Coordinates of C-alpha atoms and ligand atoms in Angstrom, one line a residue:
X1 CA 69.4 94.2 2.4
X2 CA 68.3 93.5 -1.2
X3 CA 70.1 91.5 -3.8
X4 CA 69.9 93.3 -7.1
X5 CA 71.2 92.5 -10.5
X6 CA 72.0 95.5 -12.7
X7 CA 72.2 95.2 -16.5
X8 CA 73.5 98.1 -18.6
X9 CA 73.3 98.2 -22.4
X10 CA 76.0 100.7 -23.6
X11 CA 74.8 100.7 -27.2
X12 CA 71.5 102.2 -26.2
X13 CA 73.0 105.0 -24.0
X14 CA 72.7 108.5 -25.4
X15 CA 74.8 110.0 -22.6
X16 CA 72.3 112.4 -21.0
X17 CA 73.9 111.5 -17.6
X18 CA 70.8 111.3 -15.5
X19 CA 71.8 107.8 -14.1
X20 CA 75.1 109.2 -13.0
X21 CA 73.7 112.3 -11.3
X22 CA 71.0 110.2 -9.4
X23 CA 73.2 107.2 -8.5
X24 CA 76.8 108.4 -8.7
X25 CA 78.0 105.4 -6.6
X26 CA 77.0 103.1 -9.4
X27 CA 77.1 105.0 -12.6
X28 CA 79.5 107.6 -14.1
X29 CA 79.6 109.4 -17.4
X30 CA 82.8 108.8 -19.4
X31 CA 82.8 110.7 -22.6
X32 CA 79.4 110.3 -24.2
X33 CA 78.5 107.0 -22.5
X34 CA 77.7 105.9 -19.0
X35 CA 79.8 103.3 -17.2
X36 CA 78.3 100.8 -14.7
X37 CA 81.0 100.8 -12.0
X38 CA 82.6 97.4 -11.1
X39 CA 80.6 95.6 -13.8
X40 CA 81.7 92.9 -16.1
X41 CA 81.3 92.9 -19.8
X42 CA 79.0 89.9 -20.6
X43 CA 78.3 90.6 -24.2
X44 CA 79.4 93.1 -26.9
X45 CA 77.6 96.1 -25.3
X46 CA 76.1 94.5 -22.1
X47 CA 77.5 95.0 -18.6
X48 CA 76.2 93.4 -15.4
X49 CA 76.9 93.6 -11.7
X50 CA 75.2 92.0 -8.7
X51 CA 74.9 94.0 -5.6
X52 CA 73.7 93.7 -2.0
X53 CA 72.0 97.1 -1.3
X54 CA 70.2 98.7 1.6
X55 CA 66.7 100.0 0.8
X56 CA 67.9 103.6 0.2
X57 CA 70.6 102.5 -2.3
X58 CA 68.1 100.1 -4.0
X59 CA 65.5 102.9 -4.4
X60 CA 68.2 105.2 -5.8
X61 CA 69.2 102.7 -8.4
X62 CA 65.6 102.1 -9.4
X63 CA 65.1 105.9 -9.7
X64 CA 68.3 106.2 -11.8
X65 CA 67.1 103.4 -14.2
X66 CA 63.6 104.9 -14.4
X67 CA 65.2 108.2 -15.4
X68 CA 67.0 106.6 -18.4
X69 CA 65.1 107.8 -21.5
X70 CA 66.2 104.9 -23.7
X71 CA 65.7 101.9 -21.3
X72 CA 69.5 101.2 -21.2
X73 CA 69.3 100.0 -17.5
X74 CA 67.5 97.0 -16.2
X75 CA 67.3 96.3 -12.4
X76 CA 66.3 92.8 -11.3
X77 CA 65.4 91.6 -7.9
X78 CA 67.6 88.5 -7.7
X79 CA 65.6 86.8 -5.0
X80 CA 62.2 87.2 -6.7
X81 CA 63.6 87.0 -10.2
X82 CA 61.5 90.1 -11.0
X83 CA 62.2 93.2 -13.1
X84 CA 62.0 96.3 -10.9
X85 CA 62.0 98.8 -13.8
X86 CA 59.6 98.6 -16.7
X87 CA 61.7 98.7 -19.8
X88 CA 58.9 98.0 -22.3
X89 CA 57.6 100.9 -24.4
X90 CA 53.8 100.9 -24.2
X91 CA 51.9 101.5 -27.4
X92 CA 48.4 100.5 -26.5
X93 CA 46.8 103.9 -26.3
X94 CA 48.8 105.5 -29.0
X95 CA 47.4 108.2 -31.4
X96 CA 48.9 107.7 -34.9
X97 CA 48.9 110.7 -37.2
X98 CA 50.4 111.2 -40.7
X99 CA 51.9 114.6 -40.9
X100 CA 50.2 117.1 -43.2
X101 CA 51.1 120.7 -43.8
X102 CA 50.9 123.1 -46.8
X103 CA 53.5 125.8 -46.3
X104 CA 52.1 128.0 -49.0
X105 CA 48.6 128.0 -47.5
X106 CA 49.2 127.5 -43.8
X107 CA 52.3 129.5 -43.0
X108 CA 51.7 132.3 -40.4
X109 CA 54.5 134.7 -39.7
X110 CA 55.7 135.0 -36.1
X111 CA 54.6 138.5 -34.9
X112 CA 57.7 138.6 -32.6
X113 CA 60.1 138.8 -35.5
X114 CA 62.2 136.8 -38.0
X115 CA 65.6 135.3 -38.3
X116 CA 68.4 136.1 -40.8
X117 CA 70.9 133.2 -41.0
X118 CA 74.2 133.2 -42.8
X119 CA 77.5 131.4 -42.9
X120 CA 80.8 133.0 -42.1
X121 CA 83.1 130.6 -44.0
X122 CA 86.3 132.4 -43.2
X123 CA 85.8 131.9 -39.4
X124 CA 83.7 128.7 -39.8
X125 CA 80.8 130.2 -38.0
X126 CA 77.1 130.3 -38.3
X127 CA 75.7 133.8 -37.7
X128 CA 72.0 134.2 -36.7
X129 CA 70.4 137.7 -36.5
X130 CA 66.9 138.3 -35.1
X131 CA 64.9 141.2 -36.3
X132 CA 61.9 142.4 -34.2
X133 CA 60.7 144.6 -37.1
X134 CA 61.6 145.0 -40.7
X135 CA 65.4 145.4 -41.1
X136 CA 65.9 146.0 -37.3
X137 CA 68.3 143.5 -35.8
X138 CA 68.1 143.3 -32.1
X139 CA 70.1 140.1 -31.4
X140 CA 73.1 138.5 -33.2
X141 CA 74.4 135.1 -32.1
X142 CA 77.5 133.6 -33.6
X143 CA 78.5 129.9 -33.1
X144 CA 79.7 126.7 -34.6
X145 CA 77.1 124.1 -33.6
X146 CA 73.3 124.3 -33.9
X147 CA 72.8 123.2 -30.3
X148 CA 75.0 126.0 -28.9
X149 CA 73.2 128.5 -31.0
X150 CA 69.6 127.5 -30.3
X151 CA 70.2 126.9 -26.6
X152 CA 71.7 130.4 -26.4
X153 CA 68.8 132.0 -28.3
X154 CA 65.9 130.2 -26.7
X155 CA 67.1 129.4 -23.2
X156 CA 69.7 132.0 -22.4
X157 CA 68.5 135.0 -24.4
X158 CA 64.9 133.9 -24.0
X159 CA 63.7 135.1 -27.3
X160 CA 59.9 134.9 -27.0
X161 CA 59.3 133.1 -30.4
X162 CA 56.6 130.6 -31.2
X163 CA 57.3 126.9 -31.0
X164 CA 57.1 126.3 -34.7
X165 CA 59.5 129.2 -35.2
X166 CA 62.0 127.6 -32.8
X167 CA 61.6 124.3 -34.7
X168 CA 62.3 126.3 -37.9
X169 CA 65.4 127.8 -36.4
X170 CA 66.7 124.3 -35.5
X171 CA 66.1 123.1 -39.0
X172 CA 67.8 126.0 -40.6
X173 CA 70.8 125.7 -38.2
X174 CA 71.3 122.1 -39.1
X175 CA 71.2 123.0 -42.8
X176 CA 73.8 125.8 -42.2
X177 CA 76.0 123.4 -40.2
X178 CA 76.0 120.8 -43.0
X179 CA 76.5 123.4 -45.6
X180 CA 79.6 124.7 -43.7
X181 CA 80.9 121.3 -43.0
X182 CA 80.6 120.0 -46.6
X183 CA 81.2 123.2 -48.4
X184 CA 77.7 123.5 -49.9
X185 CA 75.8 126.6 -50.8
X186 CA 73.4 127.7 -48.0
X187 CA 70.3 129.6 -48.9
X188 CA 67.9 130.2 -46.0
X189 CA 64.5 128.6 -46.6
X190 CA 65.7 126.5 -49.6
X191 CA 66.4 122.8 -49.5
X192 CA 70.1 122.0 -49.1
X193 CA 71.3 120.9 -52.5
X194 CA 74.1 118.3 -52.1
X195 CA 75.3 119.0 -55.7
X196 CA 75.8 122.8 -55.2
X197 CA 79.3 123.2 -53.8
X198 CA 80.8 126.5 -53.0
X199 CA 83.7 127.2 -55.4
Ligands
SF4_1 S1 70.4 107.6 -18.1 FE1 70.5 106.1 -19.8 S2 71.0 107.3 -21.5 FE2 71.5 108.6 -19.8 S3 73.6 108.3 -19.4 FE3 72.5 106.8 -18.1 S4 72.4 105.0 -19.3 FE4 73.0 106.6 -20.7

C-alpha cells in the first residue's frame, strides 16, 4: 500500500474531464469543474485528501494527474515527502518567436474553396456556407456557438481545408458570435467595430 496526498486546485481546472475519465473513483466532473471526491477544502480553491492506495490505484491517480493540461492536480508520496507528478512548466529549451505576417503580400487562397459567413439575427444563428468553386455552395452549417460549428465542419464533415483556413474560420466565427451577442455589425474579413451597432 502507498500513502498518497492529493491536492486539487479548482481555480486552475478547465474542465476537460480527463482526470475523471482515467480515475473515476477519485475525480468526477460537476459542471465545468472537476471534484476531488471525499476531499476537504483547505484554502479558497484548494482541496486535499490523503489516501492509502494499492499500486494500481496509485498508478491510475498519477496517470490522471499527468493528463491534466493545466497542472491542477498534485500527487505527493507522503512517506517520502516527494512529488510524484511534475507540475513545473519547463522553459529551458524554448524557441521564442515574434509573430510576423503581411496579409496583403503573403495571403494564399485555399485551393479547396472558401467560406461565406453571415448572421441570421431573427433566429440568433450563425450561418456558414462553403463553396468549392466560385458561387457553388456545397455545405451549409447553421449553429449558435463557434465550437459547435467548427467541430461540425472540421471533424464531422471533414472539410479538407488548410490549417490556416481552419484558424481563419475560428476567428470569423468568434467575431460573428460577438456581433450577434452584442448586436454589432458583422462584415466578414473586417475588424469588429464595437461602435457599429445594428439599428
Ligand atoms: S484533468 Fe485537470 S483540467 Fe481536466 S477536469 Fe481534471 S482537473 Fe480539470
